[in-house]
Backbone as numpy.savetxt, mean C-alpha at the origin, in Angstrom:
# Nx Ny Nz CAx CAy CAz Cx Cy Cz
25.10 3.04 -7.69 23.66 3.26 -7.87 23.35 4.75 -7.78
22.58 5.25 -8.76 22.29 6.68 -8.77 21.21 7.07 -7.77
20.42 6.11 -7.30 19.29 6.44 -6.42 19.74 6.58 -4.96
19.16 7.60 -4.31 19.44 7.84 -2.89 18.19 7.79 -2.04
17.04 7.86 -2.68 15.76 7.81 -1.97 14.86 6.77 -2.62
14.40 5.83 -1.80 13.55 4.73 -2.27 12.20 4.86 -1.57
11.18 5.21 -2.33 9.84 5.41 -1.79 9.00 4.17 -2.07
8.68 3.43 -1.02 7.95 2.18 -1.16 6.49 2.34 -0.76
5.62 1.86 -1.62 4.25 1.61 -1.20 4.30 0.53 -0.12
3.29 0.47 0.74 3.32 -0.50 1.84 2.50 -1.75 1.53
1.20 -1.57 1.30 0.30 -2.72 1.17 0.42 -3.39 -0.20
0.66 -4.69 -0.15 0.85 -5.54 -1.33 2.12 -5.19 -2.11
3.01 -4.45 -1.45 4.36 -4.24 -1.97 5.37 -4.77 -0.96
5.32 -4.27 0.27 6.17 -4.80 1.34 5.39 -5.73 2.26
4.13 -5.38 2.51 3.29 -6.21 3.38 2.17 -6.84 2.55
1.90 -8.11 2.82 0.86 -8.84 2.11 -0.49 -8.46 2.70
-1.05 -7.38 2.17 -2.30 -6.88 2.73 -3.46 -7.84 2.50
-3.45 -8.53 1.37 -4.55 -9.44 1.08 -4.65 -10.54 2.13
-3.50 -11.06 2.56 -3.49 -12.08 3.61 -3.93 -11.48 4.95
-3.39 -10.32 5.27 -3.72 -9.66 6.53 -5.18 -9.25 6.58
-5.68 -8.76 5.46 -7.07 -8.32 5.37 -8.03 -9.46 5.69
-7.79 -10.62 5.10 -8.70 -11.74 5.33 -8.64 -12.23 6.77
-7.44 -12.35 7.32 -7.30 -12.77 8.72 -8.05 -11.82 9.66
-7.89 -10.52 9.42 -8.54 -9.53 10.27 -10.05 -9.54 10.10
-10.51 -9.73 8.87 -11.95 -9.78 8.62 -12.57 -10.98 9.33
-11.95 -12.14 9.21 -12.48 -13.35 9.85 -12.51 -13.17 11.36
-11.45 -12.63 11.92 -11.41 -12.39 13.37 -12.53 -11.45 13.80
-12.76 -10.42 12.99 -13.81 -9.44 13.31 -15.18 -10.09 13.29
-15.47 -10.86 12.27 -16.77 -11.51 12.18 -16.98 -12.50 13.33
-15.94 -13.23 13.67 -16.03 -14.18 14.78 -16.28 -13.47 16.10
-15.61 -12.33 16.28 -15.80 -11.55 17.51 -17.22 -11.02 17.62
-17.87 -10.79 16.47 -19.24 -10.29 16.46 -20.26 -11.43 16.43
-19.76 -12.68 16.48 -20.64 -13.83 16.56 -21.05 -14.42 15.23
-20.42 -13.99 14.14 -20.77 -14.50 12.81 -19.69 -15.48 12.35
-20.10 -16.74 12.10 -19.12 -17.75 11.70 -19.48 -18.46 10.40
-20.74 -18.44 10.01 -21.18 -19.15 8.81 -21.08 -18.26 7.57
-20.55 -18.83 6.49 -20.50 -18.12 5.21 -19.55 -16.95 5.15
-18.57 -16.93 6.05 -17.67 -15.77 6.14 -16.84 -15.59 4.87
-16.41 -16.67 4.24 -15.58 -16.56 3.04 -16.32 -15.82 1.92
-17.59 -16.17 1.71 -18.37 -15.50 0.68 -18.63 -14.04 1.00
-18.88 -13.77 2.26 -19.12 -12.40 2.70 -17.84 -11.57 2.52
-16.70 -12.19 2.80 -15.43 -11.50 2.65 -15.19 -11.10 1.20
-15.53 -11.96 0.26 -15.35 -11.62 -1.15 -16.17 -10.40 -1.53
-17.40 -10.32 -1.00 -18.24 -9.15 -1.27 -17.63 -7.91 -0.62
-17.15 -8.08 0.60 -16.51 -6.97 1.32 -15.32 -6.42 0.52
-14.50 -7.33 -0.02 -13.33 -6.91 -0.79 -13.73 -6.03 -1.98
-14.75 -6.45 -2.72 -15.18 -5.68 -3.89 -15.69 -4.30 -3.48
-16.45 -4.27 -2.40 -16.97 -3.00 -1.89 -15.84 -2.11 -1.42
-14.89 -2.70 -0.71 -13.75 -1.96 -0.16 -12.90 -1.35 -1.27
-12.62 -2.13 -2.32 -11.82 -1.63 -3.44 -12.49 -0.43 -4.09
-13.79 -0.54 -4.31 -14.51 0.56 -4.95 -14.49 1.82 -4.08
-14.65 1.66 -2.77 -14.62 2.82 -1.88 -13.23 3.45 -1.83
-12.19 2.64 -1.88 -10.83 3.20 -1.91 -10.60 3.97 -3.20
-11.12 3.48 -4.31 -11.01 4.23 -5.56 -11.69 5.59 -5.43
-12.84 5.59 -4.82 -13.57 6.84 -4.62 -12.83 7.78 -3.67
-12.18 7.20 -2.66 -11.38 8.02 -1.75 -10.21 8.68 -2.50
-9.55 7.90 -3.35 -8.38 8.41 -4.07 -8.73 9.50 -5.08
-9.99 9.55 -5.49 -10.43 10.61 -6.39 -11.13 11.74 -5.63
-11.17 11.63 -4.30 -11.73 12.69 -3.48 -13.23 12.65 -3.31
-13.86 11.55 -3.70 -15.32 11.47 -3.62 -15.83 11.18 -2.21
-15.04 10.46 -1.42 -15.45 10.13 -0.05 -14.26 10.35 0.88
-14.55 10.49 2.16 -13.50 10.65 3.16 -13.08 9.28 3.69
-11.92 9.25 4.31 -11.43 7.99 4.86 -12.29 7.53 6.04
-12.74 8.47 6.86 -13.59 8.10 7.99 -14.89 7.48 7.50
-15.45 8.02 6.43 -16.66 7.45 5.84 -16.38 6.05 5.32
-15.29 5.90 4.59 -14.92 4.62 3.99 -14.81 3.51 5.04
-14.17 3.81 6.16 -13.88 2.79 7.17 -15.14 2.11 7.70
-16.22 2.86 7.78 -17.47 2.29 8.29 -18.38 1.83 7.15
-18.40 2.60 6.06 -19.31 2.33 4.95 -19.06 0.96 4.32
-17.82 0.52 4.25 -17.53 -0.79 3.64 -18.20 -1.91 4.41
-18.29 -1.77 5.72 -18.98 -2.79 6.52 -20.49 -2.61 6.44
-20.95 -1.37 6.45 -22.39 -1.13 6.37 -22.95 -1.73 5.08
-22.28 -1.47 3.95 -22.75 -1.98 2.66 -22.66 -3.51 2.59
-21.62 -4.07 3.17 -21.48 -5.54 3.19 -22.59 -6.18 4.00
-22.86 -5.63 5.17 -23.92 -6.18 6.02 -25.28 -6.02 5.36
-25.51 -4.86 4.77 -26.79 -4.61 4.10 -27.00 -5.60 2.95
-25.96 -5.85 2.17 -26.07 -6.75 1.01 -26.37 -8.18 1.43
-26.02 -8.53 2.66 -26.20 -9.90 3.13 -27.30 -10.03 4.19
-28.02 -8.95 4.44 -29.09 -8.99 5.43 -28.59 -9.29 6.83
-27.40 -8.81 7.14 -26.78 -9.07 8.45 -27.02 -7.88 9.36
-27.56 -8.15 10.55 -27.84 -7.08 11.50 -26.71 -6.97 12.51
-25.63 -6.36 12.07 -24.49 -6.09 12.94 -24.13 -4.62 12.83
-23.46 -4.10 13.85 -23.09 -2.69 13.91 -21.85 -2.44 13.05
-21.95 -1.69 11.96 -20.78 -1.46 11.11 -19.68 -0.67 11.80
-20.04 0.21 12.73 -19.02 0.97 13.45 -18.22 0.06 14.37
-18.90 -0.88 15.02 -18.19 -1.84 15.87 -17.29 -2.73 15.04
-17.79 -3.15 13.88 -17.00 -4.00 12.98 -15.75 -3.26 12.51
-15.91 -2.00 12.15 -14.78 -1.20 11.68 -13.72 -1.07 12.76
-14.16 -0.81 13.99 -13.23 -0.66 15.10 -12.46 -1.95 15.38
-13.17 -3.07 15.41 -12.53 -4.36 15.66 -11.55 -4.72 14.55
-11.96 -4.46 13.33 -11.12 -4.78 12.17 -9.81 -3.99 12.21
-9.91 -2.70 12.44 -8.71 -1.86 12.45 -7.79 -2.22 13.61
-8.37 -2.61 14.73 -7.54 -3.03 15.87 -6.82 -4.34 15.57
-7.43 -5.18 14.74 -6.85 -6.48 14.43 -5.71 -6.40 13.41
-5.75 -5.43 12.51 -4.79 -5.37 11.40 -3.32 -5.41 11.83
-2.93 -4.65 12.86 -1.51 -4.70 13.25 -1.06 -6.06 13.78
-2.01 -6.90 14.17 -1.67 -8.22 14.71 -1.68 -9.31 13.65
-1.97 -8.95 12.40 -2.05 -9.95 11.33 -1.09 -9.62 10.19
0.03 -9.01 10.52 0.99 -8.59 9.51 1.68 -9.80 8.87
1.71 -9.79 7.54 2.41 -10.83 6.77 3.35 -10.12 5.79
4.63 -10.45 5.82 5.60 -9.83 4.93 5.56 -10.46 3.54
5.70 -9.63 2.51 5.95 -10.14 1.17 7.36 -10.72 1.14
7.54 -11.82 0.44 8.86 -12.44 0.34 9.90 -11.44 -0.18
10.98 -11.28 0.56 12.06 -10.38 0.16 11.95 -8.99 0.73
10.87 -8.68 1.47 10.66 -7.33 1.97 11.76 -6.89 2.94
12.09 -7.74 3.87 13.11 -7.37 4.85 14.47 -7.15 4.17
14.82 -8.06 3.27 16.12 -7.98 2.61 16.24 -6.73 1.75
15.20 -6.40 0.98 15.30 -5.23 0.11 15.37 -3.95 0.93
14.63 -3.88 2.02 14.69 -2.68 2.87 16.06 -2.55 3.54
16.59 -3.66 4.00 17.91 -3.64 4.62 18.98 -3.21 3.61
18.94 -3.79 2.41 19.94 -3.49 1.38 19.87 -2.03 0.94
18.67 -1.55 0.64 18.53 -0.20 0.12 18.74 0.86 1.18
18.41 0.56 2.43 18.64 1.54 3.49 20.12 1.76 3.74
20.94 0.79 3.38 22.39 0.95 3.50 22.95 1.78 2.35
22.17 1.94 1.27 22.61 2.69 0.10 22.03 4.09 0.05
20.96 4.32 0.82 20.29 5.61 0.80 19.21 5.64 1.87
18.10 6.26 1.54 17.00 6.44 2.49 15.76 5.73 1.98
15.10 4.98 2.85 13.86 4.29 2.52 12.69 4.99 3.20
11.72 5.40 2.41 10.51 6.00 2.96 9.29 5.23 2.51
8.23 5.30 3.30 6.97 4.65 2.97 5.96 5.70 2.50
5.26 5.39 1.42 4.19 6.26 0.92 2.91 5.43 0.86
1.92 5.82 1.63 0.72 4.99 1.76 -0.54 5.82 1.87
-1.61 5.30 1.28 -2.93 5.90 1.43 -3.69 5.32 2.62
-3.06 4.40 3.34 -3.72 3.75 4.47 -3.88 4.66 5.67
-4.59 4.14 6.68 -4.86 4.88 7.91 -3.55 5.04 8.69
-3.18 6.27 9.03 -1.84 6.55 9.58 -1.53 5.75 10.83
-2.39 5.80 11.83 -2.10 5.11 13.09 -1.96 3.61 12.89
-2.81 3.04 12.05 -2.77 1.61 11.78 -1.51 1.25 11.00
-1.17 2.05 10.00 0.02 1.75 9.20 1.29 1.81 10.05
1.37 2.78 10.94 2.54 2.87 11.81 2.65 1.66 12.73
1.52 1.19 13.22 1.53 0.00 14.07 1.89 -1.25 13.28
1.42 -1.33 12.04 1.73 -2.49 11.21 3.22 -2.52 10.85
3.79 -1.35 10.57 5.22 -1.29 10.30 6.02 -1.72 11.52
5.60 -1.27 12.70 6.28 -1.67 13.93 6.20 -3.18 14.12
5.05 -3.76 13.83 4.88 -5.21 13.99 5.66 -6.00 12.94
5.93 -5.38 11.80 6.56 -6.09 10.69 8.04 -6.34 10.89
8.68 -5.57 11.76 10.12 -5.67 11.95 10.91 -4.84 10.94
10.22 -4.03 10.13 10.90 -3.24 9.11 11.23 -1.82 9.57
10.73 -1.42 10.72 10.84 -0.02 11.14 12.28 0.48 11.20
13.21 -0.39 11.55 14.60 0.02 11.67 15.25 0.42 10.36
14.63 0.04 9.24 15.17 0.35 7.92 14.49 1.56 7.28
13.43 2.06 7.92 12.58 3.09 7.32 12.81 4.43 8.00
13.06 5.46 7.18 13.34 6.80 7.71 12.08 7.58 8.03
11.06 7.41 7.23 9.83 8.17 7.44 8.65 7.46 6.79
7.46 7.82 7.24 6.21 7.28 6.69 5.33 8.46 6.29
5.04 8.56 5.01 4.15 9.61 4.50 2.78 9.00 4.23
1.75 9.52 4.88 0.40 9.00 4.71 -0.51 10.07 4.10
-1.47 9.62 3.34 -2.43 10.56 2.75 -3.26 11.22 3.84
-3.46 10.51 4.94 -4.26 11.05 6.04 -3.60 12.30 6.62
-2.28 12.25 6.82 -1.57 13.40 7.35 -1.40 14.50 6.32
-1.25 14.09 5.06 -1.02 15.04 3.97 -2.28 15.80 3.60
-3.40 15.07 3.55 -4.65 15.66 3.08 -4.94 15.37 1.63
-3.99 14.73 0.95 -4.17 14.33 -0.44 -3.66 12.90 -0.59
-4.25 12.15 -1.52 -3.92 10.74 -1.69 -3.18 10.51 -3.01
-2.36 9.44 -3.03 -1.79 9.01 -4.31 -2.94 8.74 -5.29
-2.83 9.16 -6.54 -1.66 9.66 -7.26 -1.54 11.18 -7.33
-2.20 11.92 -6.45 -2.15 13.38 -6.46 -0.71 13.85 -6.28
-0.27 14.75 -7.14 1.10 15.26 -7.07 1.40 15.88 -5.72
0.39 16.47 -5.09 0.60 17.13 -3.79 1.00 16.13 -2.72
0.57 14.89 -2.86 1.01 13.87 -1.90 2.51 13.62 -2.05
2.99 13.53 -3.27 4.41 13.26 -3.49 5.28 14.45 -3.11
4.77 15.65 -3.27 5.47 16.83 -2.81 5.61 16.79 -1.28
4.55 16.36 -0.63 4.56 16.23 0.83 5.59 15.18 1.28
5.60 14.03 0.60 6.56 12.97 0.95 8.00 13.43 0.74
8.25 14.17 -0.34 9.60 14.63 -0.63 10.13 15.54 0.46
9.25 16.32 1.07 9.67 17.23 2.14 10.08 16.48 3.40
9.65 15.23 3.54 10.00 14.44 4.71 11.37 13.77 4.56
11.86 13.73 3.33 13.12 13.07 3.05 14.30 13.98 3.38
15.49 13.38 3.45 16.71 14.16 3.56 16.91 14.88 2.23
17.96 15.71 2.07 18.12 16.47 0.81 17.63 15.68 -0.40
16.67 16.28 -1.11 15.89 15.55 -2.12 16.20 16.05 -3.52
16.40 15.11 -4.45 16.55 15.44 -5.86 15.75 14.41 -6.65
14.90 14.87 -7.55 14.04 13.96 -8.29 14.83 12.89 -9.04
15.96 13.26 -9.58 16.74 12.30 -10.37 17.40 11.23 -9.51
17.38 11.40 -8.19 17.97 10.41 -7.29 16.91 9.63 -6.51
15.63 9.80 -6.90 14.53 9.15 -6.19 13.80 8.17 -7.10
13.24 7.13 -6.49 12.45 6.16 -7.25 11.32 5.65 -6.37
10.17 5.42 -6.99 9.00 4.87 -6.30 8.86 3.41 -6.67
8.60 2.57 -5.67 8.34 1.15 -5.90 6.93 0.85 -5.38
6.08 0.31 -6.25 4.73 0.00 -5.81 4.04 -0.98 -6.73
2.95 -1.56 -6.24 2.23 -2.58 -7.01 1.10 -2.01 -7.84
0.71 -0.77 -7.58 -0.47 -0.22 -8.27 -0.07 0.78 -9.34
-0.45 0.48 -10.56 -0.19 1.38 -11.67 -0.94 2.70 -11.50
-2.19 2.62 -11.03 -3.04 3.80 -10.99 -2.75 4.73 -9.82
-1.98 4.28 -8.86 -1.65 5.13 -7.71 -0.16 5.40 -7.63
0.65 4.34 -7.56 2.09 4.50 -7.37 2.81 4.95 -8.65
2.59 4.21 -9.73 3.32 4.48 -10.97 2.81 5.75 -11.65
1.50 5.91 -11.72 0.94 7.12 -12.29 1.36 8.35 -11.48
1.37 8.20 -10.17 1.81 9.30 -9.31 3.25 9.68 -9.59
4.10 8.67 -9.76 5.51 8.94 -10.10 5.62 9.66 -11.43
4.85 9.21 -12.42 4.86 9.86 -13.73 4.47 11.33 -13.62
3.43 11.59 -12.87 2.94 12.96 -12.75 3.93 13.85 -12.00
4.60 13.27 -11.02 5.54 14.06 -10.21 6.90 14.20 -10.89
7.18 13.33 -11.84 8.41 13.45 -12.59 9.59 12.72 -11.99
9.34 11.57 -11.32 10.43 10.74 -10.82 10.25 9.32 -11.35
11.33 8.55 -11.31 11.29 7.21 -11.87 10.54 6.25 -10.95
10.15 5.11 -11.54 9.33 4.17 -10.79 9.65 2.74 -11.17
9.33 1.86 -10.25 9.48 0.42 -10.46 8.16 -0.25 -10.10
7.58 -0.93 -11.05 6.29 -1.61 -10.84 6.55 -3.01 -10.29
6.06 -3.25 -9.07 6.13 -4.58 -8.47 4.92 -5.36 -8.97
5.17 -6.35 -9.82 4.09 -7.05 -10.53 4.26 -8.56 -10.39
4.05 -9.10 -9.19 4.29 -10.53 -8.97 3.33 -11.44 -9.72
2.17 -10.92 -10.10 1.18 -11.74 -10.80 1.33 -11.68 -12.31
2.31 -10.94 -12.81 2.53 -10.87 -14.25 1.39 -10.23 -15.02
0.79 -9.21 -14.45 -0.34 -8.54 -15.09 0.12 -7.72 -16.30
-0.78 -7.57 -17.28 -0.50 -6.70 -18.41 -0.74 -5.25 -18.01
0.03 -4.36 -18.58 -0.16 -2.94 -18.34 -0.97 -2.35 -19.48
-2.26 -2.17 -19.24 -3.14 -1.57 -20.25 -3.49 -0.14 -19.86
-2.73 0.44 -18.93 -3.02 1.77 -18.42 -2.12 2.81 -19.08
-2.34 4.06 -18.66 -1.51 5.15 -19.16 -0.23 5.31 -18.34
-0.13 4.59 -17.24 1.04 4.69 -16.37 2.23 3.95 -16.99
3.41 4.56 -16.92 4.59 4.00 -17.56 5.72 3.83 -16.55
5.93 2.61 -16.04 7.03 2.37 -15.12 8.37 2.34 -15.86
9.42 2.72 -15.16 10.77 2.64 -15.74 11.34 1.23 -15.61
10.89 0.53 -14.59 11.33 -0.85 -14.35 10.11 -1.69 -13.97
10.28 -2.98 -14.08 9.23 -3.92 -13.64 9.90 -5.14 -13.05
9.41 -5.58 -11.89 9.94 -6.78 -11.24 8.81 -7.67 -10.78
9.08 -8.96 -10.73 8.11 -9.92 -10.21 8.44 -10.30 -8.77
9.65 -9.96 -8.33 10.10 -10.31 -6.98 10.83 -9.13 -6.36
10.62 -8.90 -5.07 11.34 -7.84 -4.38 12.84 -8.10 -4.37
13.22 -9.37 -4.45 14.63 -9.72 -4.45 15.35 -9.25 -5.71
14.59 -8.89 -6.74 15.20 -8.44 -8.00 15.48 -6.95 -8.02
14.96 -6.21 -7.04 15.02 -4.75 -7.13 16.44 -4.20 -7.02
17.16 -4.56 -5.99 18.51 -4.00 -5.80 19.44 -4.33 -6.96
19.52 -5.59 -7.44 20.37 -5.87 -8.60 19.93 -5.11 -9.85
18.62 -4.96 -10.03 18.09 -4.26 -11.20 18.50 -2.79 -11.18
18.32 -2.13 -10.05 18.65 -0.71 -9.97 20.14 -0.48 -10.07
20.93 -1.42 -9.61 22.39 -1.30 -9.74 22.82 -1.31 -11.20
22.03 -2.02 -12.04 22.37 -2.08 -13.46 21.90 -0.84 -14.22
20.99 -0.06 -13.58 20.48 1.18 -14.18 19.91 0.95 -15.58
19.06 -0.06 -15.67 18.47 -0.34 -16.99 17.60 0.83 -17.45
17.64 1.13 -18.74 16.90 2.29 -19.23 15.41 2.08 -19.38
14.94 0.82 -19.35 13.52 0.57 -19.53 13.14 -0.72 -18.83
11.84 -1.00 -18.80 11.34 -2.17 -18.10 11.90 -3.44 -18.75
12.45 -4.36 -17.95 12.87 -5.63 -18.51 11.66 -6.50 -18.76
11.79 -7.47 -19.65 10.70 -8.42 -19.89 10.69 -9.41 -18.75
9.53 -9.57 -18.09 9.43 -10.51 -16.98 8.40 -11.57 -17.30
């Protein structure tokens, strides 16, 4: 295998953030005394949260603003009189306790860490992400965690990938690959930085973006065999 550095996105690539997010949201609402209609409120929260993360990635808002604003806007939209700062604090404290692994995450990290170095690249909150990794049981396979919070720039900004590369052992672009589920952050970032990428696409989505992955997989279990074959382009999945 030509690759020596494997840069993995964390949420919805190695960890099932969607499952963890809902568990933490429900726990937070229950702790604040809200039990009715939580599923519908959560769907609204998700849409608001996604939009705020997009704005964060383009530099329009700060992460500290995002963490509270997503709850403030959700509560306002539903006429709920709860403290968004308290909700944000409870939610973030709950996330490390609701970790769910994507199928194959442990095996791929174990396999690839024996062949080279595994690093995490994430736009998530640094302290929370580190705690979630510790809870996941994957920490022993991971050499470093690069976060946008520590870097000051978020994926897909090239400066974030430059920062991550400095955390790795001797680094060469031709020996590195990014694995992630988001075309607009992980794959586009890889394209801009000039390293190869693998799109984790378990839902079989079409790629209508400008981002061009070198590989595509529907399962994490397919990554190591695929990279060993050094295919020149994305296989049909």
